Short mmCIF file of C-alpha atoms in Angstrom, two decimals:
data_model
loop_
_atom_site.label_atom_id
_atom_site.label_comp_id
_atom_site.label_asym_id
_atom_site.label_seq_id
_atom_site.Cartn_x
_atom_site.Cartn_y
_atom_site.Cartn_z
CA MET A 1 0.00 0.00 0.00
CA GLY A 2 3.04 2.24 -0.12
CA ALA A 3 2.13 3.80 -3.47
CA ALA A 4 -1.47 4.42 -2.42
CA LEU A 5 -0.36 6.10 0.79
CA ARG A 6 2.08 8.31 -1.07
CA ARG A 7 -0.63 9.48 -3.48
CA ILE A 8 -3.04 10.22 -0.65
CA GLN A 9 -0.36 12.22 1.14
CA LEU A 10 0.47 14.12 -2.05
CA GLY A 11 -3.18 15.04 -2.59
CA SER A 12 -3.54 16.12 1.03
CA ALA A 13 -0.46 18.35 0.75
CA LEU A 14 -1.75 19.94 -2.48
CA SER A 15 -5.09 20.81 -0.90
CA ALA A 16 -3.34 22.31 2.14
CA PHE A 17 -1.13 24.34 -0.19
CA GLY A 18 -4.27 25.69 -1.88
CA LEU A 19 -5.92 26.57 1.42
CA GLY A 20 -2.78 28.38 2.53
CA PHE A 21 -3.14 30.67 -0.47
CA THR A 22 -6.49 32.09 0.61
CA VAL A 23 -7.38 31.45 4.27
CA PRO A 24 -5.13 34.19 5.73
CA TYR A 25 -6.53 36.75 3.29
CA LEU A 26 -10.25 35.87 3.21
CA TYR A 27 -11.30 38.63 5.60
CA VAL A 28 -9.28 41.30 3.77
CA TYR A 29 -10.58 40.09 0.41
CA VAL A 30 -14.25 40.35 1.37
CA ALA A 31 -14.08 43.48 3.53
CA GLN A 32 -11.61 45.60 1.58
CA VAL A 33 -10.92 44.25 -1.88
CA ARG A 34 -14.58 43.60 -2.72
CA ASP A 35 -15.58 46.51 -0.46
CA LEU A 36 -18.39 44.55 1.18
CA GLY A 37 -17.54 45.69 4.71
CA ALA A 38 -16.41 44.08 7.94
CA GLY A 39 -19.93 42.83 8.71
CA THR A 40 -20.17 40.84 5.49
CA ALA A 41 -16.64 39.50 6.00
CA GLY A 42 -17.68 38.23 9.42
CA VAL A 43 -20.76 36.57 7.92
CA VAL A 44 -18.63 34.91 5.25
CA LEU A 45 -16.23 33.48 7.85
CA ALA A 46 -19.18 32.27 9.93
CA VAL A 47 -20.86 30.67 6.92
CA PHE A 48 -17.59 28.95 6.02
CA ALA A 49 -17.63 27.30 9.45
CA MET A 50 -21.38 26.66 9.63
CA ALA A 51 -21.37 24.90 6.26
CA ALA A 52 -18.93 22.40 7.72
CA LEU A 53 -21.20 21.81 10.72
CA ALA A 54 -24.12 21.25 8.36
CA VAL A 55 -22.53 18.57 6.18
CA LEU A 56 -20.33 16.61 8.62
CA PRO A 57 -23.22 14.77 10.37
CA PHE A 58 -24.07 13.12 7.01
CA THR A 59 -20.53 12.58 5.77
CA GLY A 60 -19.58 9.54 7.82
CA ARG A 61 -22.48 7.37 6.70
CA ALA A 62 -21.79 8.29 3.05
CA ILE A 63 -18.14 7.29 3.49
CA ASP A 64 -19.01 3.95 5.08
CA ARG A 65 -21.66 3.14 2.46
CA ARG A 66 -19.94 4.40 -0.70
CA GLY A 67 -16.30 4.37 0.32
CA PRO A 68 -14.05 7.35 1.04
CA LEU A 69 -12.72 7.75 -2.52
CA PRO A 70 -15.94 8.86 -4.29
CA VAL A 71 -16.83 11.08 -1.34
CA LEU A 72 -13.41 12.74 -1.50
CA VAL A 73 -13.66 13.31 -5.27
CA VAL A 74 -17.09 14.92 -4.92
CA ALA A 75 -15.88 17.08 -2.00
CA ALA A 76 -12.79 18.20 -3.94
CA ALA A 77 -14.96 19.12 -6.93
CA ALA A 78 -17.33 21.12 -4.71
CA ALA A 79 -14.43 22.90 -3.03
CA ALA A 80 -12.92 23.76 -6.42
CA VAL A 81 -16.25 25.24 -7.59
CA GLY A 82 -16.59 27.22 -4.34
CA ALA A 83 -13.04 28.57 -4.54
CA GLY A 84 -13.36 29.57 -8.18
CA ALA A 85 -16.72 31.24 -7.60
CA LEU A 86 -15.40 33.11 -4.57
CA GLY A 87 -12.56 34.51 -6.64
CA VAL A 88 -14.96 36.25 -9.02
CA ALA A 89 -17.83 37.00 -6.63
CA ASP A 90 -18.49 40.69 -6.15
CA GLY A 91 -21.86 40.76 -4.34
CA VAL A 92 -22.98 39.70 -0.87
CA THR A 93 -25.16 36.81 -2.02
CA SER A 94 -22.65 35.29 -4.42
CA THR A 95 -19.82 35.66 -1.90
CA VAL A 96 -21.76 34.01 0.92
CA LEU A 97 -22.96 31.13 -1.27
CA SER A 98 -19.46 30.54 -2.63
CA ALA A 99 -18.03 30.47 0.90
CA ALA A 100 -20.69 27.95 1.93
CA VAL A 101 -19.80 25.59 -0.94
CA LEU A 102 -16.07 25.97 -0.24
CA GLY A 103 -16.54 25.39 3.49
CA ALA A 104 -18.68 22.30 2.95
CA GLY A 105 -16.24 20.80 0.46
CA THR A 106 -13.14 21.31 2.57
CA ALA A 107 -14.91 19.96 5.67
CA VAL A 108 -15.87 16.69 3.96
CA MET A 109 -12.31 16.19 2.74
CA GLN A 110 -10.97 15.72 6.28
CA PRO A 111 -12.79 12.51 7.29
CA ALA A 112 -12.61 11.14 3.74
CA LEU A 113 -8.82 11.52 3.66
CA ALA A 114 -8.53 10.12 7.19
CA THR A 115 -10.56 7.05 6.23
CA MET A 116 -8.45 6.52 3.12
CA LEU A 117 -5.35 6.60 5.31
CA VAL A 118 -6.92 3.98 7.58
CA TRP A 119 -7.84 1.70 4.69
CA CYS A 120 -4.39 1.98 3.11
CA SER A 121 -2.33 1.53 6.28
CA SER A 122 -1.76 -1.21 8.81
CA ALA A 123 -1.88 -1.04 12.59
CA SER A 124 1.91 -0.83 12.57
CA THR A 125 2.15 1.96 9.96
CA ARG A 126 -0.92 4.04 10.81
CA THR A 127 0.77 6.22 13.43
CA ARG A 128 3.49 7.25 11.01
CA ALA A 129 0.97 7.77 8.18
CA PHE A 130 -1.05 10.29 10.18
CA ALA A 131 2.10 12.03 11.38
CA MET A 132 3.26 12.38 7.77
CA GLN A 133 -0.13 13.79 6.75
CA PHE A 134 -0.01 16.39 9.51
CA PHE A 135 3.57 17.33 8.57
CA LEU A 136 2.74 17.75 4.88
CA GLN A 137 -0.46 19.69 5.59
CA ASN A 138 1.37 22.19 7.78
CA LEU A 139 4.18 22.47 5.27
CA GLY A 140 1.65 23.07 2.50
CA LEU A 141 -0.27 25.66 4.52
CA GLY A 142 2.93 27.48 5.42
CA ILE A 143 4.35 27.56 1.91
CA GLY A 144 0.95 28.47 0.45
CA GLY A 145 0.60 31.37 2.85
CA LEU A 146 4.09 32.65 2.07
CA VAL A 147 3.65 32.41 -1.70
CA GLY A 148 0.16 33.89 -1.54
CA GLY A 149 1.46 36.82 0.47
CA GLN A 150 3.86 37.66 -2.34
CA LEU A 151 1.07 37.66 -4.94
CA VAL A 152 -1.71 39.62 -3.23
CA ASP A 153 -2.22 43.32 -3.73
CA VAL A 154 -5.21 44.99 -2.09
CA ASP A 155 -5.32 47.51 -4.93
CA ARG A 156 -5.56 44.77 -7.55
CA PRO A 157 -8.64 42.52 -7.16
CA SER A 158 -7.30 40.35 -9.97
CA SER A 159 -4.43 39.26 -7.71
CA PHE A 160 -6.94 37.75 -5.28
CA THR A 161 -8.86 36.16 -8.13
CA LEU A 162 -5.60 34.47 -9.11
CA LEU A 163 -5.18 33.13 -5.57
CA PHE A 164 -8.64 31.58 -5.52
CA LEU A 165 -8.15 30.07 -8.98
CA ILE A 166 -4.86 28.52 -7.82
CA GLU A 167 -6.71 27.13 -4.79
CA ALA A 168 -9.40 25.69 -7.08
CA ALA A 169 -6.68 24.09 -9.23
CA MET A 170 -5.16 22.46 -6.14
CA PHE A 171 -8.52 20.92 -5.22
CA VAL A 172 -8.89 19.60 -8.78
CA ALA A 173 -5.38 18.14 -8.46
CA LEU A 174 -6.42 16.46 -5.20
CA GLY A 175 -9.41 14.87 -6.93
CA VAL A 176 -7.31 13.68 -9.86
CA VAL A 177 -4.57 12.23 -7.66
CA ALA A 178 -7.11 10.55 -5.38
CA ALA A 179 -8.90 9.00 -8.36
CA THR A 180 -5.68 7.16 -9.28
CA VAL A 181 -5.46 5.46 -5.88
CA ARG A 182 -6.30 1.78 -5.93
CA MET A 183 -8.18 1.33 -2.69
CA PRO A 184 -8.21 -2.04 -0.89
CA ARG A 185 -11.52 -3.85 -0.62
CA ALA A 186 -12.36 -2.77 2.89
CA GLY A 187 -14.28 -5.18 5.08
CA SER A 188 -16.79 -2.49 5.92
CA LEU A 189 -18.09 -2.67 2.35
CA THR A 190 -17.55 -6.29 1.44
CA SER A 191 -17.84 -8.51 4.49
CA VAL A 192 -21.04 -10.07 5.76
CA PRO A 193 -21.30 -11.50 9.28
CA ALA A 194 -21.56 -15.26 9.54
CA ASP A 195 -25.12 -15.06 10.87
CA GLY A 196 -26.17 -12.90 7.90
CA ALA A 197 -27.12 -9.96 10.10
CA ALA A 198 -26.00 -6.48 9.15
CA PRO A 199 -23.28 -5.07 11.42
CA LYS A 200 -24.52 -2.55 13.93
CA ALA A 201 -23.78 1.03 13.00
CA GLY A 202 -25.11 4.49 13.58
CA LEU A 203 -25.09 7.33 16.06
CA ARG A 204 -26.51 5.19 18.86
CA VAL A 205 -23.58 2.79 18.62
CA LEU A 206 -21.09 5.65 18.70
CA LEU A 207 -22.74 7.35 21.67
CA SER A 208 -22.78 4.07 23.60
CA HIS A 209 -19.03 3.69 23.06
CA ARG A 210 -17.66 5.31 26.18
CA ALA A 211 -14.05 5.45 25.05
CA MET A 212 -15.03 7.27 21.84
CA VAL A 213 -17.28 9.69 23.72
CA GLN A 214 -14.46 10.47 26.12
CA LEU A 215 -12.08 10.96 23.18
CA CYS A 216 -14.54 13.40 21.59
CA VAL A 217 -14.76 15.39 24.82
CA LEU A 218 -10.97 15.40 25.02
CA GLY A 219 -10.76 16.46 21.38
CA PHE A 220 -13.14 19.36 21.96
CA VAL A 221 -10.99 20.65 24.83
CA ILE A 222 -7.81 20.23 22.75
CA PHE A 223 -9.11 22.20 19.79
CA PHE A 224 -10.87 24.79 21.96
CA ALA A 225 -7.76 25.47 24.07
CA CYS A 226 -5.28 25.68 21.19
CA TYR A 227 -6.45 25.94 17.60
CA GLY A 228 -9.54 27.92 18.53
CA GLN A 229 -7.35 30.64 20.07
CA PHE A 230 -4.58 31.10 17.50
CA GLU A 231 -6.14 33.81 15.37
CA SER A 232 -8.70 35.09 17.88
CA GLY A 233 -8.16 35.19 21.64
CA LEU A 234 -4.40 34.67 21.67
CA ALA A 235 -3.91 37.20 18.87
CA ALA A 236 -6.09 39.74 20.68
CA TYR A 237 -4.26 39.09 23.96
CA GLY A 238 -0.87 39.46 22.29
CA THR A 239 -1.67 42.83 20.76
CA GLU A 240 -3.72 44.26 23.65
CA ALA A 241 -2.02 42.89 26.77
CA ALA A 242 1.49 42.16 25.53
CA GLY A 243 1.55 45.13 23.17
CA ILE A 244 3.27 43.26 20.35
CA ASP A 245 3.07 44.53 16.80
CA PRO A 246 0.39 42.78 14.69
CA SER A 247 3.06 41.79 12.17
CA THR A 248 4.75 39.80 14.94
CA LEU A 249 1.76 37.46 14.95
CA GLY A 250 2.86 36.31 11.52
CA VAL A 251 6.30 35.55 12.90
CA ALA A 252 4.72 33.65 15.80
CA LEU A 253 2.58 31.55 13.45
CA ALA A 254 5.67 30.89 11.33
CA ALA A 255 7.48 29.71 14.48
CA ASN A 256 4.57 27.39 15.22
CA THR A 257 4.75 25.86 11.75
CA ALA A 258 8.56 25.66 11.86
CA VAL A 259 8.51 23.70 15.13
CA ILE A 260 5.99 21.25 13.67
CA VAL A 261 8.01 20.77 10.48
CA VAL A 262 11.35 20.41 12.28
CA ALA A 263 10.20 18.39 15.28
CA GLN A 264 7.55 16.10 13.79
CA PHE A 265 9.67 13.04 13.05
CA VAL A 266 11.96 13.50 16.03
CA VAL A 267 8.88 13.56 18.23
CA LEU A 268 7.42 10.61 16.33
CA ARG A 269 10.35 8.38 17.22
CA LEU A 270 9.91 9.35 20.88
CA VAL A 271 6.16 8.78 21.13
CA GLU A 272 5.28 5.91 18.81
CA ARG A 273 6.38 3.30 21.37
CA ARG A 274 4.77 5.05 24.31
CA ARG A 275 1.21 5.02 25.58
CA ARG A 276 -0.96 7.40 23.60
CA SER A 277 -2.88 8.57 26.67
CA ARG A 278 0.37 9.51 28.43
CA VAL A 279 1.62 11.42 25.38
CA ILE A 280 -1.62 13.42 25.22
CA ALA A 281 -1.37 14.06 28.95
CA TRP A 282 2.11 15.52 28.43
CA VAL A 283 0.70 17.80 25.74
CA GLY A 284 -1.68 19.25 28.31
CA LEU A 285 1.24 20.08 30.60
CA ILE A 286 3.28 21.60 27.76
CA TRP A 287 0.34 23.78 26.73
CA ALA A 288 -0.31 24.85 30.31
CA PHE A 289 3.30 26.04 30.44
CA ALA A 290 2.78 27.79 27.08
CA TRP A 291 -0.16 29.74 28.53
CA ILE A 292 1.95 30.67 31.56
CA VAL A 293 4.63 32.00 29.19
CA ALA A 294 1.92 34.00 27.42
CA GLY A 295 0.84 35.30 30.82
CA TYR A 296 4.35 36.56 31.43
CA ALA A 297 4.28 38.33 28.06
CA GLY A 298 1.16 40.30 28.90
CA LEU A 299 1.21 40.52 32.69
CA GLY A 300 4.87 40.25 33.64
CA HIS A 301 5.77 43.92 33.05
CA GLY A 302 9.01 42.97 31.31
CA SER A 303 10.59 44.71 28.35
CA GLN A 304 8.86 44.77 25.00
CA THR A 305 11.56 42.54 23.57
CA MET A 306 10.96 39.94 26.28
CA ALA A 307 7.20 40.13 25.75
CA THR A 308 7.61 39.58 22.03
CA ALA A 309 9.97 36.65 22.59
CA ALA A 310 7.53 35.15 25.09
CA MET A 311 4.61 35.33 22.65
CA ILE A 312 6.65 33.72 19.89
CA SER A 313 7.73 31.02 22.36
CA THR A 314 4.08 30.40 23.24
CA TYR A 315 3.20 29.64 19.63
CA ALA A 316 6.31 27.46 19.32
CA LEU A 317 5.33 25.44 22.41
CA PHE A 318 1.88 24.92 20.94
CA GLY A 319 3.59 23.58 17.81
CA LEU A 320 5.54 21.04 19.89
CA GLY A 321 2.27 19.82 21.40
CA GLU A 322 0.65 19.60 17.98
CA ALA A 323 3.54 17.46 16.72
CA MET A 324 2.92 15.08 19.64
CA LEU A 325 -0.83 14.92 18.99
CA SER A 326 -0.69 14.15 15.26
CA PRO A 327 0.60 10.56 15.68
CA THR A 328 -1.69 9.84 18.63
CA VAL A 329 -5.20 11.30 18.41
CA ALA A 330 -6.21 10.69 14.77
CA PRO A 331 -4.91 7.08 14.69
CA LEU A 332 -6.69 6.45 17.99
CA VAL A 333 -10.02 7.51 16.46
CA ALA A 334 -9.43 4.95 13.72
CA ASP A 335 -8.39 2.21 16.12
CA LEU A 336 -11.50 2.71 18.25
CA ALA A 337 -13.87 2.49 15.28
CA PRO A 338 -15.79 -0.71 14.51
CA GLU A 339 -14.93 -1.93 11.04
CA ALA A 340 -18.21 -0.74 9.51
CA MET A 341 -18.04 2.74 11.08
CA VAL A 342 -14.57 4.11 10.34
CA GLY A 343 -16.03 6.95 8.28
CA GLN A 344 -18.63 7.81 10.90
CA TYR A 345 -16.08 7.90 13.69
CA ASN A 346 -13.76 10.11 11.65
CA SER A 347 -16.65 12.41 10.72
CA ALA A 348 -17.86 12.62 14.32
CA PHE A 349 -14.41 13.66 15.49
CA ALA A 350 -14.14 16.19 12.64
CA LEU A 351 -17.52 17.60 13.75
CA VAL A 352 -16.25 17.96 17.32
CA LYS A 353 -13.18 19.75 16.00
CA GLN A 354 -15.32 22.13 13.94
CA LEU A 355 -17.55 22.90 16.93
CA ALA A 356 -14.49 23.73 19.04
CA LEU A 357 -13.12 25.97 16.30
CA ALA A 358 -16.45 27.80 16.19
CA VAL A 359 -16.85 28.20 19.95
CA GLY A 360 -13.18 28.92 20.68
CA PRO A 361 -12.97 32.33 18.98
CA ALA A 362 -16.40 33.37 20.28
CA VAL A 363 -15.30 32.77 23.88
CA GLY A 364 -11.59 33.54 23.66
CA GLY A 365 -11.73 36.63 21.44
CA PRO A 366 -13.52 38.95 23.90
CA MET A 367 -11.63 37.51 26.88
CA GLY A 368 -8.24 37.88 25.23
CA ALA A 369 -8.97 41.47 24.28
CA SER A 370 -10.21 42.73 27.66
CA LEU A 371 -10.01 40.13 30.48
CA HIS A 372 -6.30 39.44 30.32
CA GLY A 373 -5.70 37.73 33.66
CA PRO A 374 -8.86 35.57 33.61
CA TYR A 375 -8.12 34.63 30.01
CA ILE A 376 -4.72 33.16 30.88
CA VAL A 377 -6.01 31.40 34.01
CA THR A 378 -8.95 29.92 32.08
CA PHE A 379 -6.77 28.36 29.42
CA VAL A 380 -4.13 27.14 31.84
CA LEU A 381 -6.96 25.23 33.51
CA PHE A 382 -8.28 23.95 30.17
CA SER A 383 -4.79 22.69 29.32
CA LEU A 384 -4.51 20.88 32.64
CA GLY A 385 -7.94 19.46 31.86
CA ILE A 386 -6.42 17.85 28.77
CA THR A 387 -3.99 15.99 31.03
CA VAL A 388 -6.75 14.79 33.36
CA LEU A 389 -9.05 13.70 30.53
CA ALA A 390 -6.22 11.89 28.73
CA LEU A 391 -5.32 9.86 31.81
CA LYS A 392 -8.99 8.97 32.35
CA LEU A 393 -9.30 7.91 28.71
CA GLY A 394 -6.26 5.66 29.08
CA ARG A 395 -8.15 3.54 31.60
CA ARG A 396 -10.81 2.76 28.96
CA LEU A 397 -8.41 1.68 26.23
CA SER A 398 -7.08 -1.81 25.66
CA PRO A 399 -3.30 -2.09 25.94
CA VAL A 400 -2.88 -2.31 22.14
CA GLN A 401 -5.16 0.66 21.51
CA ASP A 402 -3.18 2.76 23.96
CA GLN A 403 0.18 1.48 22.72
CA PRO A 404 0.01 -0.10 19.24
CA SER A 405 3.65 -1.21 19.39
CA LEU A 406 2.51 -3.96 21.78
CA ALA A 407 0.74 -5.74 18.92
CA THR A 408 2.74 -8.81 17.99
CA VAL A 409 0.94 -9.55 14.74
CA PRO A 410 0.45 -6.53 12.43
CA SER A 411 -2.99 -6.32 10.86
CA ARG A 412 -4.34 -4.16 8.04
CA VAL A 413 -7.75 -4.05 9.70
CA VAL A 414 -8.59 -1.30 12.16
CA ALA A 415 -8.12 -2.18 15.81
CA VAL A 416 -11.56 -2.23 17.37
CA SER A 417 -13.01 -1.38 20.75
CA LEU A 418 -16.68 -2.20 20.53
CA PRO A 419 -19.05 -0.33 22.82
CA GLY A 420 -19.04 -1.97 26.22
CA LYS A 421 -15.78 -3.83 25.46
CA GLU A 422 -13.29 -1.11 26.35
CA GLN A 423 -11.56 -3.21 28.97
CA ALA A 424 -10.83 -6.09 26.60
CA SER A 425 -7.45 -7.72 26.77
CA ALA A 426 -4.71 -6.77 24.33
CA PRO A 427 -5.17 -9.66 21.87
CA SER A 428 -8.92 -8.96 21.50
CA GLY A 429 -8.22 -5.30 20.78
CA VAL A 430 -7.05 -6.18 17.27
CA ARG A 431 -8.83 -8.29 14.74
#
């Protein structure tokens, strides 16, 4: 499956490169370039997120019934149409509708790509496959943002149209590359139980799976306390409390990406033979320290140079935690999923992520701008909550689910923890 995995990773990197071209400049494009105002720009950003929330509840079942490949191709086509339309839209209605199509398409890509990675990897290679995907996506976003920044000119709307057309081309490339992947015949589509009964699937099964529910709660806290603050609460706190120049935020985000790119495979070698729950717990402690460093930047009354260095260090520490999460959380979602519900589990977790990314800025933005002390204390506590929740989750995982390196016989099939069977022994955790 090496060739299939490489093609999936290439397509994922291309789509991230395309997103990097436009995401940092979407607000400026709508508000200033198209002269539709800050209010419309806010609506467009909200619609982009809400479209994802609208389609993700239906995505998982489509993936499990039809397979991830056709779902990904349709999503890439929709995203390409949305991006192209957004690049030429000049009215409120056309801009909002284009953003909705783009948001829906990019949201569906996430669980479809994740399920393709699961199908094309084994229990022994899955951790590294997800780490590679995260590495390439961040590299693509970073390079796309840098290249896009050199092309945009607020006084030339055509420069932004070019960005969106390049993004659309990247989504088309993703669809074309994905269509060349020869997917394995997954058991979820081909196998029939010996008794002839259809395998149990659906939301009720997922909600009765305590380990998965706990992982979703943990995931919400992770995305709320980190990703949901990058461009909202933490940015507002940095400029208002720490007094750093807005341009420094770009340097801080670059430091975050640089740490991920440089540290990813060093971190991978350190964590892939350790218990996933313990690795996630360490991330909570690292992020709590990151928030304390941010507190020093805004509340420590040091020099401006020290405050700036502290804020950049905060983003870098977040990047270290992200590099530790990429080979642990996403593969764990896959390993918890029953064979017939891999797509639904991936979609459910993507939905939780999207909810956290919607709630995070709404809560953190106002706090970061005006309630500086409470803001830092709140997110130090949330980060420590990650540690507590991760250790509690570890008690519900089988030994192999928590530490896949314990598996003595590699298997291409997803490791399963059926609802009510979380405390199964290590051998029964893989089938």
